Short mmCIF file of C-alpha atoms in Angstrom, two decimals:
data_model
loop_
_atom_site.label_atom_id
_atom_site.label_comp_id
_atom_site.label_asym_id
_atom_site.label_seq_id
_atom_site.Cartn_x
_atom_site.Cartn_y
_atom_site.Cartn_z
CA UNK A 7 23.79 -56.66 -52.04
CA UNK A 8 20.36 -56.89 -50.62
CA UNK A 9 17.94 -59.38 -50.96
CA UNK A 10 15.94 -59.12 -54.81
CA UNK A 11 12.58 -56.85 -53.98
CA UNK A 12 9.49 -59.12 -54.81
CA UNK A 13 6.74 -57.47 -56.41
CA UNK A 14 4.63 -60.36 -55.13
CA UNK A 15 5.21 -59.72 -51.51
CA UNK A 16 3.10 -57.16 -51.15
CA UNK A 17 -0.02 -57.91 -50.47
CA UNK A 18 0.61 -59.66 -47.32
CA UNK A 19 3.12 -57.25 -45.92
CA UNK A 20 0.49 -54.20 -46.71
CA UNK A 21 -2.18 -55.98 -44.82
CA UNK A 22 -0.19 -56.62 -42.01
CA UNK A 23 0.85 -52.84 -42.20
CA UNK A 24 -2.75 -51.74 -42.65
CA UNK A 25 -3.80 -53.41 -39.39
CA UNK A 26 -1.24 -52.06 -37.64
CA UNK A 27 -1.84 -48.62 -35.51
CA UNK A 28 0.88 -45.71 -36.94
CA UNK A 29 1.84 -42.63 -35.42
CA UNK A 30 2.75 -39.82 -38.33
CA UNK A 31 4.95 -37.61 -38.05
CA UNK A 32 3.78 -33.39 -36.62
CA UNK A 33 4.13 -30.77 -39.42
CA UNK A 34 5.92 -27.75 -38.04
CA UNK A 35 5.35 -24.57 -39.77
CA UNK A 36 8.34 -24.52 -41.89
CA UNK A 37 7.37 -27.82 -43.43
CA UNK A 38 4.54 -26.93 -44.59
CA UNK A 39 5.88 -24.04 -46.02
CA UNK A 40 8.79 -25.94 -47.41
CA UNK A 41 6.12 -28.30 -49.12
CA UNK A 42 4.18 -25.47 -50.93
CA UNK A 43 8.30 -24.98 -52.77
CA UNK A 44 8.07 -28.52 -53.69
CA UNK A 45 11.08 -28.57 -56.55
CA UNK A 46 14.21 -26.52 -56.77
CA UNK A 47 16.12 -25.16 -60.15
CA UNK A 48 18.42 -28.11 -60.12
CA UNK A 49 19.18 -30.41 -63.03
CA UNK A 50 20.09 -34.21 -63.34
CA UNK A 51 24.17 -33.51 -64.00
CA UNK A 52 24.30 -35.36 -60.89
CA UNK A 53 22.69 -38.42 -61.98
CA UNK A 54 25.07 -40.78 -63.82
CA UNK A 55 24.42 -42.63 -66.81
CA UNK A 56 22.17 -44.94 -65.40
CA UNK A 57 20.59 -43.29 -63.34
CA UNK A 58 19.84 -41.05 -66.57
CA UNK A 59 18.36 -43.97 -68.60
CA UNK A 60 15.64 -45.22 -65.35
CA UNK A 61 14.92 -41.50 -65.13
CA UNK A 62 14.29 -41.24 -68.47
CA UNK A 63 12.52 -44.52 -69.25
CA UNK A 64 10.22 -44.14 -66.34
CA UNK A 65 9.43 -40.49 -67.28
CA UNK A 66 8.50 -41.62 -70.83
CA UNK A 67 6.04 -44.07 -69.05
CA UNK A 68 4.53 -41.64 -67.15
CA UNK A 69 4.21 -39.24 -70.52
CA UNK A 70 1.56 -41.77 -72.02
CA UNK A 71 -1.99 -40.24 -72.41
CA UNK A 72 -5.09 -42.31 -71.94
CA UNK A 73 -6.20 -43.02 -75.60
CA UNK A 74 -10.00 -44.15 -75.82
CA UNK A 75 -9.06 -45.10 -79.51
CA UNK A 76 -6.00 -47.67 -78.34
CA UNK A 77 -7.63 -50.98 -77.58
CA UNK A 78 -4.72 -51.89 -75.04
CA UNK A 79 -5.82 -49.53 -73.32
CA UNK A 80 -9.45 -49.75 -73.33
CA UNK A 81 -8.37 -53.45 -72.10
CA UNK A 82 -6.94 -51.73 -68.98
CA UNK A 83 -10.53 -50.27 -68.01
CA UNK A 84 -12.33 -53.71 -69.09
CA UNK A 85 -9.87 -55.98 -67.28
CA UNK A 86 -10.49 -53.07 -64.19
CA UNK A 87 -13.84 -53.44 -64.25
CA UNK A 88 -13.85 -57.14 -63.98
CA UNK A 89 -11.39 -56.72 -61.26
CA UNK A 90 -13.40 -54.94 -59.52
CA UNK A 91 -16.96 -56.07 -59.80
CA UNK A 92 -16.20 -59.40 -60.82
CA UNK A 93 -17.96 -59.00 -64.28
CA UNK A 94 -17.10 -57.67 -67.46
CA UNK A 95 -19.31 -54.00 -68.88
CA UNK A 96 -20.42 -53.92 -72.12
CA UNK A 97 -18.71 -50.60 -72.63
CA UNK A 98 -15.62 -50.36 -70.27
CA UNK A 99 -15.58 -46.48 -70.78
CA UNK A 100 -18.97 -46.13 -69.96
CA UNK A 101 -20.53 -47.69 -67.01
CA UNK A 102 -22.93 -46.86 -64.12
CA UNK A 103 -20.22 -48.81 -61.74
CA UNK A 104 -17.57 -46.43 -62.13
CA UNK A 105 -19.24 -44.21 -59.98
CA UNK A 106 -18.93 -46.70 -57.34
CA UNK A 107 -15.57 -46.82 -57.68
CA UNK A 108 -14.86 -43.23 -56.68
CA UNK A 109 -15.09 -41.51 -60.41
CA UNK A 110 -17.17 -38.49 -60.98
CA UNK A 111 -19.02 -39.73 -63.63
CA UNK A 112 -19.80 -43.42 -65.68
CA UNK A 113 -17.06 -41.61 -68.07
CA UNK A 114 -14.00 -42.61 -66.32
CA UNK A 115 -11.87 -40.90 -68.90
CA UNK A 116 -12.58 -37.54 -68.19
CA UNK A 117 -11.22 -38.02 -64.85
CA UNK A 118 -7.97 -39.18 -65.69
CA UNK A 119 -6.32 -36.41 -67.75
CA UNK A 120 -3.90 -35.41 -65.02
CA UNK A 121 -2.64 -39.08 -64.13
CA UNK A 122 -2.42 -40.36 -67.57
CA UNK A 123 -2.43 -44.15 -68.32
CA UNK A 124 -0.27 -44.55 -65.63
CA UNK A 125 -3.07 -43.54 -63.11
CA UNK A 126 -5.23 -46.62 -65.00
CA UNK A 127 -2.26 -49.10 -64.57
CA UNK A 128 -1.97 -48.21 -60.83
CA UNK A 129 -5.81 -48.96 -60.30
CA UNK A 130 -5.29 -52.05 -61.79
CA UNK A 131 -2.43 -52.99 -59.98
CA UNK A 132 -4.52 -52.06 -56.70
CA UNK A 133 -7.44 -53.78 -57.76
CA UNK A 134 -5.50 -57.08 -59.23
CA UNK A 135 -3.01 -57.12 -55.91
CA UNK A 136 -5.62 -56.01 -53.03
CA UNK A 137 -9.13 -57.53 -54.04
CA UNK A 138 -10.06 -57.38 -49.71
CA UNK A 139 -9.24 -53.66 -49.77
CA UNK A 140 -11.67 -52.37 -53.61
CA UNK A 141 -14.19 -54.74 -51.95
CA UNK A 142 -13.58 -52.36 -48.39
CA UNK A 143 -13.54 -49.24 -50.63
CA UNK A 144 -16.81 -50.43 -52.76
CA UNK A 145 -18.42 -50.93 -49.57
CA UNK A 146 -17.27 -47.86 -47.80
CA UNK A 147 -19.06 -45.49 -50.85
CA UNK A 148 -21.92 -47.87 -51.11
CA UNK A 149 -22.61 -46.52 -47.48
CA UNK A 150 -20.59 -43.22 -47.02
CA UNK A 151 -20.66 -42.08 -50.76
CA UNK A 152 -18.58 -39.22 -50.70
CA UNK A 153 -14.76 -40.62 -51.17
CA UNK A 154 -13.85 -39.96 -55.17
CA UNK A 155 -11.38 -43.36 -54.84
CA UNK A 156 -10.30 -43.42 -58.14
CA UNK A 157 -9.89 -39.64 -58.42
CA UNK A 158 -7.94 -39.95 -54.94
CA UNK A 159 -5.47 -42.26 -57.25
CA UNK A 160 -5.24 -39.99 -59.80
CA UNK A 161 -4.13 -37.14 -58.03
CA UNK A 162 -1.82 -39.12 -56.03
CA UNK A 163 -0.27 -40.26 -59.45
CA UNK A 164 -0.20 -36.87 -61.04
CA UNK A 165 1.35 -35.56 -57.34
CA UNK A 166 3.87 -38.23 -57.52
CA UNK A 167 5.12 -38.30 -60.83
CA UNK A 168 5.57 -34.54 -60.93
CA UNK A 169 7.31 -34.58 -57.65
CA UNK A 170 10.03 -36.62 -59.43
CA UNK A 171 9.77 -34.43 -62.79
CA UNK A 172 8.69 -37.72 -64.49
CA UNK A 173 6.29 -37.14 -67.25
CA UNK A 174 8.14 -34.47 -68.64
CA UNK A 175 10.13 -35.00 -71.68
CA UNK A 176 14.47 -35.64 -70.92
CA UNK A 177 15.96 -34.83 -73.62
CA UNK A 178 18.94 -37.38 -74.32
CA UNK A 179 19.08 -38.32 -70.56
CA UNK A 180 19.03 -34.60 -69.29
CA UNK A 181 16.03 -32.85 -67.78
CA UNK A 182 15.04 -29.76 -69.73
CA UNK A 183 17.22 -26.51 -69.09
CA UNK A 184 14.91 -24.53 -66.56
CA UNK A 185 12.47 -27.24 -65.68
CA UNK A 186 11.49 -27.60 -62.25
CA UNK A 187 12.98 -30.58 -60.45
CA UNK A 188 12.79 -32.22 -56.93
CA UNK A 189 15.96 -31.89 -54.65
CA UNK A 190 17.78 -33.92 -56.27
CA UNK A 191 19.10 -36.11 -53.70
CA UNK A 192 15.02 -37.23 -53.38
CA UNK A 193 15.20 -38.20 -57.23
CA UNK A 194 18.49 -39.93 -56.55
CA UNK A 195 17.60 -41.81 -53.65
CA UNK A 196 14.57 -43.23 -55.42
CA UNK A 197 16.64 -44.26 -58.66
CA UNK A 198 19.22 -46.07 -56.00
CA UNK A 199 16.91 -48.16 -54.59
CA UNK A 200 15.20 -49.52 -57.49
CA UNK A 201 19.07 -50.02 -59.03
CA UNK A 202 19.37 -52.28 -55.36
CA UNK A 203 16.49 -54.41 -55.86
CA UNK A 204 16.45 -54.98 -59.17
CA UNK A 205 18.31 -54.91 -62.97
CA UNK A 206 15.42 -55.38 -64.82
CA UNK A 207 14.08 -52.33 -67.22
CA UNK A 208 10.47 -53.15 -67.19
CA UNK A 209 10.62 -54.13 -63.05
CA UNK A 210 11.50 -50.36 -62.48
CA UNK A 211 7.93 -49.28 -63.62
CA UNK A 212 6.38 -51.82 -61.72
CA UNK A 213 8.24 -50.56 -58.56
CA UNK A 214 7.32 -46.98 -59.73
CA UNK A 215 3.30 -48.06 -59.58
CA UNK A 216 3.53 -50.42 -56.61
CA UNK A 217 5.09 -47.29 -54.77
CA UNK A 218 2.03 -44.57 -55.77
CA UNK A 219 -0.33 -47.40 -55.60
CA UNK A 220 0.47 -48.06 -51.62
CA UNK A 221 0.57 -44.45 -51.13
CA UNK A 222 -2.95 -44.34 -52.85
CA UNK A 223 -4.32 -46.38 -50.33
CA UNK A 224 -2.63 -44.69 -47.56
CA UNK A 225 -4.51 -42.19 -48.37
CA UNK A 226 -7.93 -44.19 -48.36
CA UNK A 227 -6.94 -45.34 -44.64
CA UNK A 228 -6.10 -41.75 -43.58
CA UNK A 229 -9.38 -40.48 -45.28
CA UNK A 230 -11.46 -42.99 -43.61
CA UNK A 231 -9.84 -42.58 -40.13
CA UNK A 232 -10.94 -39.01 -40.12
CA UNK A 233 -14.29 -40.28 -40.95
CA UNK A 234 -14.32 -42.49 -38.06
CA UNK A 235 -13.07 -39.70 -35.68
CA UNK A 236 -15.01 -36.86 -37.02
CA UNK A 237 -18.63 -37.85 -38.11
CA UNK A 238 -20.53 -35.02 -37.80
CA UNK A 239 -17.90 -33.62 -40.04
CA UNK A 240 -17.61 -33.36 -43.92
CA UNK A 241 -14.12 -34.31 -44.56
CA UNK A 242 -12.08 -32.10 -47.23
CA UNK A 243 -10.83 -33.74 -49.81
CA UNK A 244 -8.23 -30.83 -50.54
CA UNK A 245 -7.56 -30.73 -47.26
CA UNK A 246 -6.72 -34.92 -47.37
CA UNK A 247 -4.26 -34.11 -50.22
CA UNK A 248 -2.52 -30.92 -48.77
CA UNK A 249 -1.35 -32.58 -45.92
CA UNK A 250 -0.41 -35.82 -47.87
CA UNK A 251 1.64 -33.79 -50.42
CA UNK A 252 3.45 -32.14 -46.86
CA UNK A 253 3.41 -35.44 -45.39
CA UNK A 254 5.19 -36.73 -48.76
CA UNK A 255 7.96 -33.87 -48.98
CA UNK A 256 8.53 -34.85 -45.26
CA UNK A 257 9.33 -38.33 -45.84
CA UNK A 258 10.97 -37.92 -48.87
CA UNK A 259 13.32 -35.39 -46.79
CA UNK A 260 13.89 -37.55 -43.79
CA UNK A 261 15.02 -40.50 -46.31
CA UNK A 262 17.54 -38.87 -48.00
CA UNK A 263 19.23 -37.84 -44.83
CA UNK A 264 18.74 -41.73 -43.72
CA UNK A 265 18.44 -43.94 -46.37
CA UNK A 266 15.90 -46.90 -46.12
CA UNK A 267 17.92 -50.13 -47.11
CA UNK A 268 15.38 -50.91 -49.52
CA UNK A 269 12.59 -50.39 -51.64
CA UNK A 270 9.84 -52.38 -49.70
CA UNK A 271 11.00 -49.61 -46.89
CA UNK A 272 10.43 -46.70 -49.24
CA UNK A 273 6.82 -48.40 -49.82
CA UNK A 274 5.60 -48.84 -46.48
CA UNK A 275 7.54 -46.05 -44.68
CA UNK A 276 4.91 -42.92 -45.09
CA UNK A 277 3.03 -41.85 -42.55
CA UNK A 278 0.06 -39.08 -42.74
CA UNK A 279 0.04 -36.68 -40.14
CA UNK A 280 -3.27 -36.62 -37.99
CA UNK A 281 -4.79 -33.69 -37.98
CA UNK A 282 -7.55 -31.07 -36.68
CA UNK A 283 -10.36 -30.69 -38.57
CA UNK A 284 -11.99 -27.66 -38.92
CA UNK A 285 -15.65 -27.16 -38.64
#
């Protein structure tokens, strides 16, 4: 058995990864392509019964809408805000800062739709586990001003938790008849690895967030390199996220074929391809 995964490790191993140069993988044609067919027609008869109940327990997580009217999670965006300014707002859902933070407006909820609560939870994690990077990121639109951070989360969330079919509602264990799902190998692969590093119900979430939340940022580093390369450039944001969702399908591909031996691996393993930008 491997050694227990350690939520609390990861701040000093992502540093360590962030200051270290990466090399991403080249896109062929076909991969790209491949990408665009994200999910096959499979279903979960593959998955045994505990795989079944992870599946299905983190897909009911990811189900949960933001509700303004719920003051646990209104707590979310107040204990965010503190997090991340280092001082509380009167009004949590209504704030001049967010905008610093990469929403479109001082109304973060009507950004976060797509990504659900979830999307709130991962910014938290981020901004209660990497305090160096938000202050990088705060910084970075303070000067630059046109990276949507928190948006960039979102849709990283929503990306994510659809490429595993969580969010959807599994009916007694079993993905509904028709549905869209991932190859299913992915789906397993993910499931094994939490199973390896850990038995606890409510640590599979956590490794669900810490995994889109690295990602997130991955894509903040890739985002800003381009920046740095290209500056007389406007950098597309939907051109960022089309070749992280390729980059994504890539990895996830490769890692079924050769398994990781554990989660932390699955974390830090992604690599965004470099590419051309056009003018």
């Amino acid at each position: 058995m491997s050694e227990q995964f350690e939520l609390s490790t990861l701040p000093a191993d992502f540093d360590e990864l962030r200051r270290t140069t990466y090399h991403p993988p080249k896109l062929s044609f076909f991969d790209k392509l491949a990408a665009f067919f994200l999910c096959d027609k499979s279903n979960s008869q593959d998955l045994d019964d505990t795989d079944r109940a992870i599946a299905t327990y983190i897909s009911s997580e990811c189900s949960v809408h933001f509700d303004p009217k719920n003051a646990s999670h209104v707590k979310l965006f107040a204990e965010l805000h503190s997090l991340a300014f280092g001082k509380q707002a009167p009004n949590p859902l209504k704030s001049d800062s967010w905008t610093r933070f990469g929403f479109q407006s001082n109304k973060p909820e009507a950004d976060i739709r797509s990504g659900g609560l979830l999307s709130v939870e991962v910014l938290h994690h981020i901004a209660r586990e990497y305090p160096d990077f938000v202050g990088e990121v705060l910084q970075h639109i303070d000067t630059v001003g046109n990276y949507f951070f928190a948006c960039s989360v979102i849709s990283s969330t929503f990306f994510i938790k659809q490429y595993f079919s969580f969010g959807e509602k599994w009916n007694g264990g079993q993905c509904p008849s028709g549905s869209k799902m991932p190859h299913k190998d992915n789906l397993k692969l993910l499931l094994s690895l939490m199973r390896r590093d850990s038995n606890n119900k409510q640590d599979y979430k956590k490794l669900f967030i810490s995994l889109v939340a690295v990602y997130a940022i991955r894509l903040f580093d890739h985002w800003k390199l381009l920046e740095d390369e290209n500056p007389l450039i406007v950098v597309s944001f939907t051109q960022v996220m089309t070749e992280f969702e390729s980059s994504f399908h890539k990895f996830m591909k490769q890692n079924a074929r050769n398994p990781p031996s554990n989660f932390a691996e699955l974390i830090y393993g992604l690599k965004l391809k470099r590419f051309h930008i056009k003018v």
